PDB file of C-alpha atoms in Angstrom:
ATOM      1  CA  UNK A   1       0.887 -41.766 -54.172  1.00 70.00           C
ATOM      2  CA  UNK A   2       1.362 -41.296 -57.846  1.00 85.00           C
ATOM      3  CA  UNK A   3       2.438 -44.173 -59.298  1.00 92.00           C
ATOM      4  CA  UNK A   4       4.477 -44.501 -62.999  1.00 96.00           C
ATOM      5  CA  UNK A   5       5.207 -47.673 -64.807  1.00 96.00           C
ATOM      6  CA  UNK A   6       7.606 -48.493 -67.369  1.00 97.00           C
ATOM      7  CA  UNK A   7       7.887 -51.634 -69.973  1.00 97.00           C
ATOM      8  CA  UNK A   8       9.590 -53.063 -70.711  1.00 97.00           C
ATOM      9  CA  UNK A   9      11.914 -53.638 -67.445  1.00 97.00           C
ATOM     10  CA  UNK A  10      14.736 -54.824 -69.254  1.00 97.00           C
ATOM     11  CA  UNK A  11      15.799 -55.555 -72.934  1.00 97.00           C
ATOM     12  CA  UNK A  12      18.214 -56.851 -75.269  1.00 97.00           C
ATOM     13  CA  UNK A  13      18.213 -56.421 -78.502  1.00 96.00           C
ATOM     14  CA  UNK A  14      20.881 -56.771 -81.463  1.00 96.00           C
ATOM     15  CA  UNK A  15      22.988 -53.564 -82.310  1.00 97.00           C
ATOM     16  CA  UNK A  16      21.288 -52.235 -85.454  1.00 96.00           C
ATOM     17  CA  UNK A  17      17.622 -52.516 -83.850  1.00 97.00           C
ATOM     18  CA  UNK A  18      15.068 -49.902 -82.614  1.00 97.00           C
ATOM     19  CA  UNK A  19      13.918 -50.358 -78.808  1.00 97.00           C
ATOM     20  CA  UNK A  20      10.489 -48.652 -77.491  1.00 97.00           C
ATOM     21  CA  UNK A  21      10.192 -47.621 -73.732  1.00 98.00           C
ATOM     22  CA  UNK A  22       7.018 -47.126 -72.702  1.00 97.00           C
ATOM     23  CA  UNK A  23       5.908 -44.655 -69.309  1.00 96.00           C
ATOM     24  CA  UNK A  24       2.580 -44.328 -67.722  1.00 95.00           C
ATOM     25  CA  UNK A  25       1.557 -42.379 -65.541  1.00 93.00           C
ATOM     26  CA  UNK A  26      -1.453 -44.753 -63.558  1.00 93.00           C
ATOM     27  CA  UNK A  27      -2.904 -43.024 -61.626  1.00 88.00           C
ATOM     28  CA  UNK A  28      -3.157 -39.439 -62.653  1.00 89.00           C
ATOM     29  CA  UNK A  29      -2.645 -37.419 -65.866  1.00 89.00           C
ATOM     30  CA  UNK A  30       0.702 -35.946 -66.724  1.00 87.00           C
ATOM     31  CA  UNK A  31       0.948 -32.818 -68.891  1.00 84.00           C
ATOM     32  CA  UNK A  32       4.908 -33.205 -68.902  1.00 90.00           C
ATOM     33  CA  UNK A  33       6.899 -36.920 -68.723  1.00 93.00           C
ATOM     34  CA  UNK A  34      10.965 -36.170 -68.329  1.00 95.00           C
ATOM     35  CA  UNK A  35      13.252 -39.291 -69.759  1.00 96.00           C
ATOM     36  CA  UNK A  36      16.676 -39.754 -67.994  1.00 96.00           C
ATOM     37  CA  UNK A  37      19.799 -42.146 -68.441  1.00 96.00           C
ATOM     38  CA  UNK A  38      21.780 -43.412 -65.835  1.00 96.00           C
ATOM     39  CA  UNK A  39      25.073 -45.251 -65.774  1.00 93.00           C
ATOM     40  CA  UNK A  40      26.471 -47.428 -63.038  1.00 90.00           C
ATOM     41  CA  UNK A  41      26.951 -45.577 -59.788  1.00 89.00           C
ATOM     42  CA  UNK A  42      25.984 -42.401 -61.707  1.00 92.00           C
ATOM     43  CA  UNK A  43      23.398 -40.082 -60.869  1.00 93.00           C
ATOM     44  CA  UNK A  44      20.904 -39.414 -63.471  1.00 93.00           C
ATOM     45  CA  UNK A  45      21.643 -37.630 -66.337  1.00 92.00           C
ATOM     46  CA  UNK A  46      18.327 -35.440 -67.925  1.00 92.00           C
ATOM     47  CA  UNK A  47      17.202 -36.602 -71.826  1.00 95.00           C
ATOM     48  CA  UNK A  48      14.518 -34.699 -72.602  1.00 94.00           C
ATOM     49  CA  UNK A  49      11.175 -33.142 -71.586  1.00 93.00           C
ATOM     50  CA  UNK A  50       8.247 -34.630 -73.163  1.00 91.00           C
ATOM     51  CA  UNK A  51       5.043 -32.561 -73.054  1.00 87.00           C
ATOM     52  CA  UNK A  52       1.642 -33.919 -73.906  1.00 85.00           C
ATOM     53  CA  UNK A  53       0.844 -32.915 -78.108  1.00 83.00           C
ATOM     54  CA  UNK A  54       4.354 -31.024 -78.812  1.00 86.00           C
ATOM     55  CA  UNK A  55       7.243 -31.708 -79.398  1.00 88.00           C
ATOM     56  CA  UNK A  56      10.196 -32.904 -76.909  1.00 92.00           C
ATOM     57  CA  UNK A  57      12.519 -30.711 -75.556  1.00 92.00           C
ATOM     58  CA  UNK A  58      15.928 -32.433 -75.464  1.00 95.00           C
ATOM     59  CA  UNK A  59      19.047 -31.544 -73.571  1.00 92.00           C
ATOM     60  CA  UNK A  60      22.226 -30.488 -74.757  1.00 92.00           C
ATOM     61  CA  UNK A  61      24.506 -33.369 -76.541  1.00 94.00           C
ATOM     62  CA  UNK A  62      21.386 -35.512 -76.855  1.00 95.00           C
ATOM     63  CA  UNK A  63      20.409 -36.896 -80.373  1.00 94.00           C
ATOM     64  CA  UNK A  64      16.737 -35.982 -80.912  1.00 92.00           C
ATOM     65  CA  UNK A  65      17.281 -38.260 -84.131  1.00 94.00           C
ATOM     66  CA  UNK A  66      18.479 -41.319 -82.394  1.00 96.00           C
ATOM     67  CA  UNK A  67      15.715 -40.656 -79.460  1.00 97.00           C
ATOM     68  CA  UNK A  68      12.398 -39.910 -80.654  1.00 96.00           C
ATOM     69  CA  UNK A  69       9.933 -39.095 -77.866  1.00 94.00           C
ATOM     70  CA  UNK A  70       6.433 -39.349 -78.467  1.00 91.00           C
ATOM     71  CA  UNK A  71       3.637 -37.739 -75.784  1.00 89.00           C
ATOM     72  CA  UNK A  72       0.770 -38.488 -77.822  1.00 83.00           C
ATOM     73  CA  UNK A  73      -1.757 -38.774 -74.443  1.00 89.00           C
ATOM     74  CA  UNK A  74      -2.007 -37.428 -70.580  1.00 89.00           C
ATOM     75  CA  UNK A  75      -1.016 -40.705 -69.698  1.00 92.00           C
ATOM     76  CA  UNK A  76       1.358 -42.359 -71.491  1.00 94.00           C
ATOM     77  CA  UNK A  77       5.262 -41.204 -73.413  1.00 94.00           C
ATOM     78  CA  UNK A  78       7.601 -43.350 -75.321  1.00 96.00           C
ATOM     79  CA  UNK A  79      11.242 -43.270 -76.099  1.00 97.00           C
ATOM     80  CA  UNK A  80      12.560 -45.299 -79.222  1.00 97.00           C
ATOM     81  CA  UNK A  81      16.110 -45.423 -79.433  1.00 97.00           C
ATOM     82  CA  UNK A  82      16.865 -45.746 -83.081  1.00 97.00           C
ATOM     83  CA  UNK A  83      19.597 -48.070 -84.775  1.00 96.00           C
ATOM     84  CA  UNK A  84      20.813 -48.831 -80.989  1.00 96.00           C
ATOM     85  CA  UNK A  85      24.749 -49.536 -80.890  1.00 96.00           C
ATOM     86  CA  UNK A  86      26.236 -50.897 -77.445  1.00 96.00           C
ATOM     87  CA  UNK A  87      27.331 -47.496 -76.254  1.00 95.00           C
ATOM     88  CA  UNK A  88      23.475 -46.819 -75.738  1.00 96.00           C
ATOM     89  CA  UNK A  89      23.417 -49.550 -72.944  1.00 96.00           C
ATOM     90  CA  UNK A  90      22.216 -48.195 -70.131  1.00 96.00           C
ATOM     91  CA  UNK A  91      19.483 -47.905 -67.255  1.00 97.00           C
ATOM     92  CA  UNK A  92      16.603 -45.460 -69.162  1.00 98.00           C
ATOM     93  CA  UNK A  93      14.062 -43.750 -66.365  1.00 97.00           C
ATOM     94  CA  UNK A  94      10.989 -42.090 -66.877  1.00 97.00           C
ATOM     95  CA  UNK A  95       9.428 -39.413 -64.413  1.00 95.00           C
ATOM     96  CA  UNK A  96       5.781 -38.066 -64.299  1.00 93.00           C
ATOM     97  CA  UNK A  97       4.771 -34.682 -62.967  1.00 87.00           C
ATOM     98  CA  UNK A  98       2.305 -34.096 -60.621  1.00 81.00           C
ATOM     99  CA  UNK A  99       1.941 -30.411 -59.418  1.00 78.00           C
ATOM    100  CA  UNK A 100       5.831 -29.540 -58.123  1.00 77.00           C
ATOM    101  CA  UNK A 101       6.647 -33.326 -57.542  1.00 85.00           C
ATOM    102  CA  UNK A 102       8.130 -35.464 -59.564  1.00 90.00           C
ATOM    103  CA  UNK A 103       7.587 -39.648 -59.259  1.00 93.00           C
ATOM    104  CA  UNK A 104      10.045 -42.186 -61.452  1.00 96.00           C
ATOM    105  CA  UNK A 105       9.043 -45.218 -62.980  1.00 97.00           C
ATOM    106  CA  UNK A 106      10.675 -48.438 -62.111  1.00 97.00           C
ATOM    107  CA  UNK A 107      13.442 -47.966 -65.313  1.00 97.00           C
ATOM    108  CA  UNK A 108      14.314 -50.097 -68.004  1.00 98.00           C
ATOM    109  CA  UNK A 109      17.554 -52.069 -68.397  1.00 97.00           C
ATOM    110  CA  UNK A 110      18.674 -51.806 -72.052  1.00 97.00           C
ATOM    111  CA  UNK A 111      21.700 -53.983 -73.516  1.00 97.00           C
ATOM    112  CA  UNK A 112      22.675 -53.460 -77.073  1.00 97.00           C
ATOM    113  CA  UNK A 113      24.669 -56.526 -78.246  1.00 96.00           C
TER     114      UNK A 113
ATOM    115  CA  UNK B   1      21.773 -22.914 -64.401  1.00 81.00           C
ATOM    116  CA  UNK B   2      21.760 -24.701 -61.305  1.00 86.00           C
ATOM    117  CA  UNK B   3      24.153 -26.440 -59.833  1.00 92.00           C
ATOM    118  CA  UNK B   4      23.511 -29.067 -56.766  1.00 96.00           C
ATOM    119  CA  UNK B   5      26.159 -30.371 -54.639  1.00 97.00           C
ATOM    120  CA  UNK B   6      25.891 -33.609 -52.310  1.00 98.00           C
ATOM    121  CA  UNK B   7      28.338 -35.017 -49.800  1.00 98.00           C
ATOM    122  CA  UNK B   8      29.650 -37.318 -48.810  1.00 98.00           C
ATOM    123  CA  UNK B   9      29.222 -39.845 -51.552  1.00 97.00           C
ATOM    124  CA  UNK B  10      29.656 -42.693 -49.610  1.00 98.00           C
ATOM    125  CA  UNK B  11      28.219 -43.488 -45.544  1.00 98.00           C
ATOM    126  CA  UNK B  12      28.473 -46.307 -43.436  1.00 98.00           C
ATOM    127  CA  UNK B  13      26.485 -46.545 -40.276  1.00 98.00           C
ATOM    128  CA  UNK B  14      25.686 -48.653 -37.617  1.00 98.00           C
ATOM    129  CA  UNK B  15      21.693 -49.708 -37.275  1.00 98.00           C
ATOM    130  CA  UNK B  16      20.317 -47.561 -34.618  1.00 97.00           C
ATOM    131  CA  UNK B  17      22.387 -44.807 -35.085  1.00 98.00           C
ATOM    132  CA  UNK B  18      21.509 -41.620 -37.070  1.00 98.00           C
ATOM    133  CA  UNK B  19      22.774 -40.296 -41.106  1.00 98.00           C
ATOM    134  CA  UNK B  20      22.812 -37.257 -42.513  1.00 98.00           C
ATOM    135  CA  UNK B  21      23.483 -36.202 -46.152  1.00 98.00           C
ATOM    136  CA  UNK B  22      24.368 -32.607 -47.376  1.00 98.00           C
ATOM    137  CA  UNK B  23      23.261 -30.559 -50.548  1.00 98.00           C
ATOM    138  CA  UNK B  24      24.189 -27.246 -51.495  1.00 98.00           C
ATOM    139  CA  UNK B  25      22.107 -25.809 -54.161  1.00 96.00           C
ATOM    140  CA  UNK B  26      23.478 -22.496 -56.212  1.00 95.00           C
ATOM    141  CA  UNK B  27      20.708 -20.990 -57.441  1.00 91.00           C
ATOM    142  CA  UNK B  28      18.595 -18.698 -55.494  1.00 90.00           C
ATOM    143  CA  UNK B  29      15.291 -18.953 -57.414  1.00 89.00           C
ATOM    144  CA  UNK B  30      14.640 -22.905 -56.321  1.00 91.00           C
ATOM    145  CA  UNK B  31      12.024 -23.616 -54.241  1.00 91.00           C
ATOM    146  CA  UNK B  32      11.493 -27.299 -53.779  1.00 92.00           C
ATOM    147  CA  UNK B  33      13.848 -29.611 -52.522  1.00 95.00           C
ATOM    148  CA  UNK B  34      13.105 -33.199 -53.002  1.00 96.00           C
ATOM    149  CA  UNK B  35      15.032 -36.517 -51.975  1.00 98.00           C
ATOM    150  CA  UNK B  36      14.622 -39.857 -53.444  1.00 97.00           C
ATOM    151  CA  UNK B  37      15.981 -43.251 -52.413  1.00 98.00           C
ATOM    152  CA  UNK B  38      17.034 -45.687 -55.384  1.00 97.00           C
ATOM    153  CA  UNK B  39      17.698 -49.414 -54.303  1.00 96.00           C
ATOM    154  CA  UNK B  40      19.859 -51.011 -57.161  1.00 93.00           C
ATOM    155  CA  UNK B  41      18.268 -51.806 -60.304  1.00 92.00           C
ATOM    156  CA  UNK B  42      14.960 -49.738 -59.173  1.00 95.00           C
ATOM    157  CA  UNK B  43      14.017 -45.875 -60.227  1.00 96.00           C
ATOM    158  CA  UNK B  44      14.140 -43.408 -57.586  1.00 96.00           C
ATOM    159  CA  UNK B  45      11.625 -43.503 -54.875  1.00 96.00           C
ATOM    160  CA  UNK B  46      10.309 -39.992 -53.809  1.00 94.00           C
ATOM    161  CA  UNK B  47      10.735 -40.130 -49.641  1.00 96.00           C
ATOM    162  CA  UNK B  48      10.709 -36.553 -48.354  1.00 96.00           C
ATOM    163  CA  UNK B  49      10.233 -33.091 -49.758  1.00 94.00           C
ATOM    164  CA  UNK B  50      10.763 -29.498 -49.140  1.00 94.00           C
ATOM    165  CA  UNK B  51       9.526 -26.210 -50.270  1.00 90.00           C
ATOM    166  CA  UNK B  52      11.373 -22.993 -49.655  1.00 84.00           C
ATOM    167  CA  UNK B  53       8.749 -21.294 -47.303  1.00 85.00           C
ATOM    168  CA  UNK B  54       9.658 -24.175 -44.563  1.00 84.00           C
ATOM    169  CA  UNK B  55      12.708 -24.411 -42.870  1.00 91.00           C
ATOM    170  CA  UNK B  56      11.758 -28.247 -41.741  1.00 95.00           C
ATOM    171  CA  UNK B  57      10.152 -31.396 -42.647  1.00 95.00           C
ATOM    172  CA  UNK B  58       9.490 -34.557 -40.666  1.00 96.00           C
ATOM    173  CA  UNK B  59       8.101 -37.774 -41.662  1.00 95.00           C
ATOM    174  CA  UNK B  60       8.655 -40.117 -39.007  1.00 96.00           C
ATOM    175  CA  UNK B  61      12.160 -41.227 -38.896  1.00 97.00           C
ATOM    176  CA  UNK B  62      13.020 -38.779 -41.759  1.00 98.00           C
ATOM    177  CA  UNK B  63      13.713 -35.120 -41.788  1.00 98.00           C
ATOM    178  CA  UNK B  64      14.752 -32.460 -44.067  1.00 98.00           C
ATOM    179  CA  UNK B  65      16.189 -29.005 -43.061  1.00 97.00           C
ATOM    180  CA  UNK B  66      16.419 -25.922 -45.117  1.00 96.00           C
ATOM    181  CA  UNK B  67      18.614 -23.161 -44.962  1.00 95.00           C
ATOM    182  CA  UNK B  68      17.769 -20.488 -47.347  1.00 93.00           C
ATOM    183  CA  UNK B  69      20.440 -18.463 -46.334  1.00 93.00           C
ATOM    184  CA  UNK B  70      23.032 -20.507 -46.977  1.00 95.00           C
ATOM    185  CA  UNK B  71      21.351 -22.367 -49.538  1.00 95.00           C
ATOM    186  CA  UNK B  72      21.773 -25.552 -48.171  1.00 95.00           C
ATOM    187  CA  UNK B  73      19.548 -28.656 -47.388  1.00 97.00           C
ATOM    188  CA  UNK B  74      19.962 -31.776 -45.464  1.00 98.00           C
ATOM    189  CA  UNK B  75      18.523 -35.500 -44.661  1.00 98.00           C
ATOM    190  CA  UNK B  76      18.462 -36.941 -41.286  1.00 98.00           C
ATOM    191  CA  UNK B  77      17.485 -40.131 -40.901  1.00 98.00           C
ATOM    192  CA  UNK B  78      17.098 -41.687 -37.391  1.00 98.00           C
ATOM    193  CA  UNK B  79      17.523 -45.409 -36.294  1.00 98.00           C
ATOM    194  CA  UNK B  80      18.682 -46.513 -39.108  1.00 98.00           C
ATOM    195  CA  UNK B  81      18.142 -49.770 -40.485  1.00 97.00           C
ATOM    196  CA  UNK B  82      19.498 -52.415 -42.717  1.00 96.00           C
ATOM    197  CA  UNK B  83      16.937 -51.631 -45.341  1.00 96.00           C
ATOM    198  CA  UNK B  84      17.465 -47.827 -45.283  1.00 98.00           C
ATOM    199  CA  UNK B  85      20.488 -49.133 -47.025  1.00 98.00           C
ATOM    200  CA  UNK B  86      20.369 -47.541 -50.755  1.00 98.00           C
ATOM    201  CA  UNK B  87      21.641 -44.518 -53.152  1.00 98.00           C
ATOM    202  CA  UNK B  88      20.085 -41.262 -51.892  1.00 98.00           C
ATOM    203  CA  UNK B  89      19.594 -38.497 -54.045  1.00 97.00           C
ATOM    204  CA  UNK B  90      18.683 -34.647 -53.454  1.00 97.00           C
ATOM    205  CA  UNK B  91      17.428 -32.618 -56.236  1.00 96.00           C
ATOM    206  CA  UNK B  92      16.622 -28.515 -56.826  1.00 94.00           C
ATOM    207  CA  UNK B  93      13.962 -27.164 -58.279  1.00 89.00           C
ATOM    208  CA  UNK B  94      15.092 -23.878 -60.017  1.00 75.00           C
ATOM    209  CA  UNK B  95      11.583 -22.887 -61.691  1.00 66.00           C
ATOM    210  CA  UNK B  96       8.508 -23.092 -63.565  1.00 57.00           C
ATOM    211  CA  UNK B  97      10.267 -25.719 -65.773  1.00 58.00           C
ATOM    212  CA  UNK B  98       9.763 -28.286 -63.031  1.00 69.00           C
ATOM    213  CA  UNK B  99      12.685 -29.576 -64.148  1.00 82.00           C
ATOM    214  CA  UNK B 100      15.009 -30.620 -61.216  1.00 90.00           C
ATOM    215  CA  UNK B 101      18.866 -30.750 -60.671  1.00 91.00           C
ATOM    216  CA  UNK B 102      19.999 -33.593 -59.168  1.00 94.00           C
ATOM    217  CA  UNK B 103      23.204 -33.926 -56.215  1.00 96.00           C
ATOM    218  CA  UNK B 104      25.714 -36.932 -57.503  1.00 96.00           C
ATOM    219  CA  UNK B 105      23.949 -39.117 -54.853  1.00 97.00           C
ATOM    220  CA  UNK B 106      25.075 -41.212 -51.484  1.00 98.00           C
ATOM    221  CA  UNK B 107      25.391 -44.731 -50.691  1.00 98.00           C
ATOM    222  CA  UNK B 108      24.657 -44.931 -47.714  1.00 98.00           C
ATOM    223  CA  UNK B 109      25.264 -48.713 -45.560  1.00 98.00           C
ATOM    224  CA  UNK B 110      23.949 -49.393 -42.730  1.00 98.00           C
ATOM    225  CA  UNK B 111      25.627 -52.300 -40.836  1.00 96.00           C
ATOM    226  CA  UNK B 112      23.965 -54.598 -38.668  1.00 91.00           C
TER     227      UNK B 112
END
């Protein structure tokens, strides 16, 4: 099956700091990369659509300042939350497309001290 | 937009015996219906999917059923077992943005 990786796993990093997530898509090229958040016993919550050379489509309420998404190739997305404070803590997800279906990467544990 | 509803949030089964989780999707146009498993501290895990054209799925001990109609969709899972044990989550698909809604998800236990 399609399989999606994410680094790093887990983080921690001083409040202040910028963190990069990285997704990849492994095994097959993906024209559009979706980032999600999840909190503890939550269900996931949708960021933004990334889409290969344009610019990310980000939901309502979400800070495109404070979470810059790069797509720069069919393969691989990034998420950089800026100046991270401890409310950003959280459990960040990536998801690949591949015709209707959608495959997640393993998520990335971020604490913000 | 769409709106996907999941119950019940929490299950507890013995192994061997059968689950089943409920969705109810509101929006007419979707046409896939996917369910992932998510063991804690993991992403979710893609396990079964449906498309609106079928009314059922099977993949060994997992099913899906689809009721247009109603607009509802369901997981059975059969002899369960401790390591079915996880968060289950159903999702819509309500278009060409491929983006999906997602239920509020289930724990689901199953005791040995």
């Amino acid at each position: 099956g399609a399989v999606v990786s994410q680094h790093p796993s887990w983080v921690i990093c001083k409040s202040g700091t910028s963190v990069k997530i990285e997704c990849r898509s492994l095994d097959f090229q993906a024209t559009t990369m979706f980032w999600y958040r999840q909190f503890p016993k939550q269900s996931l919550m949708l960021m933004a659509t990334s889409n290969e050379g344009s610019k990310a489509t980000y939901e309502q309420g979400v800070e495109k300042d404070k979470f810059l998404i790069n797509h720069a190739s069919l393969t691989l997305s990034t998420l950089t939350v800026t100046s991270a404070h401890p409310e950003d803590s959280s459990f960040y997800i990536c998801s690949a497309t591949v015709g209707q279906g959608q495959y997640f990467g393993p998520g990335t544990r971020l604490l913000v001290l | 937009g769409e709106n996907v509803e999941q119950h019940p949030s929490t299950l507890s089964v013995q192994e061997g015996d059968s689950a089943v989780i409920k969705c109810t999707y509101s929006d007419s146009a979707s046409n896939y219906f996917p369910w992932y498993k998510q063991e804690l501290g993991k992403g979710p895990q893609l396990i079964i999917d449906i498309r609106s054209n079928v009314g059922e799925k099977k993949d060994q001990r997992i099913a899906v059923t689809l009721n247009k109609t109603a607009k509802h969709f369901s997981l059975h899972i059969t002899e369960t077992q401790p390591e079915d044990s996880a968060v289950y989550f159903c999702a819509a698909n309500p278009g060409s943005a491929r983006q999906l809604t997602f239920g509020s998800g289930t724990q689901l236990t199953v005791l040995p």
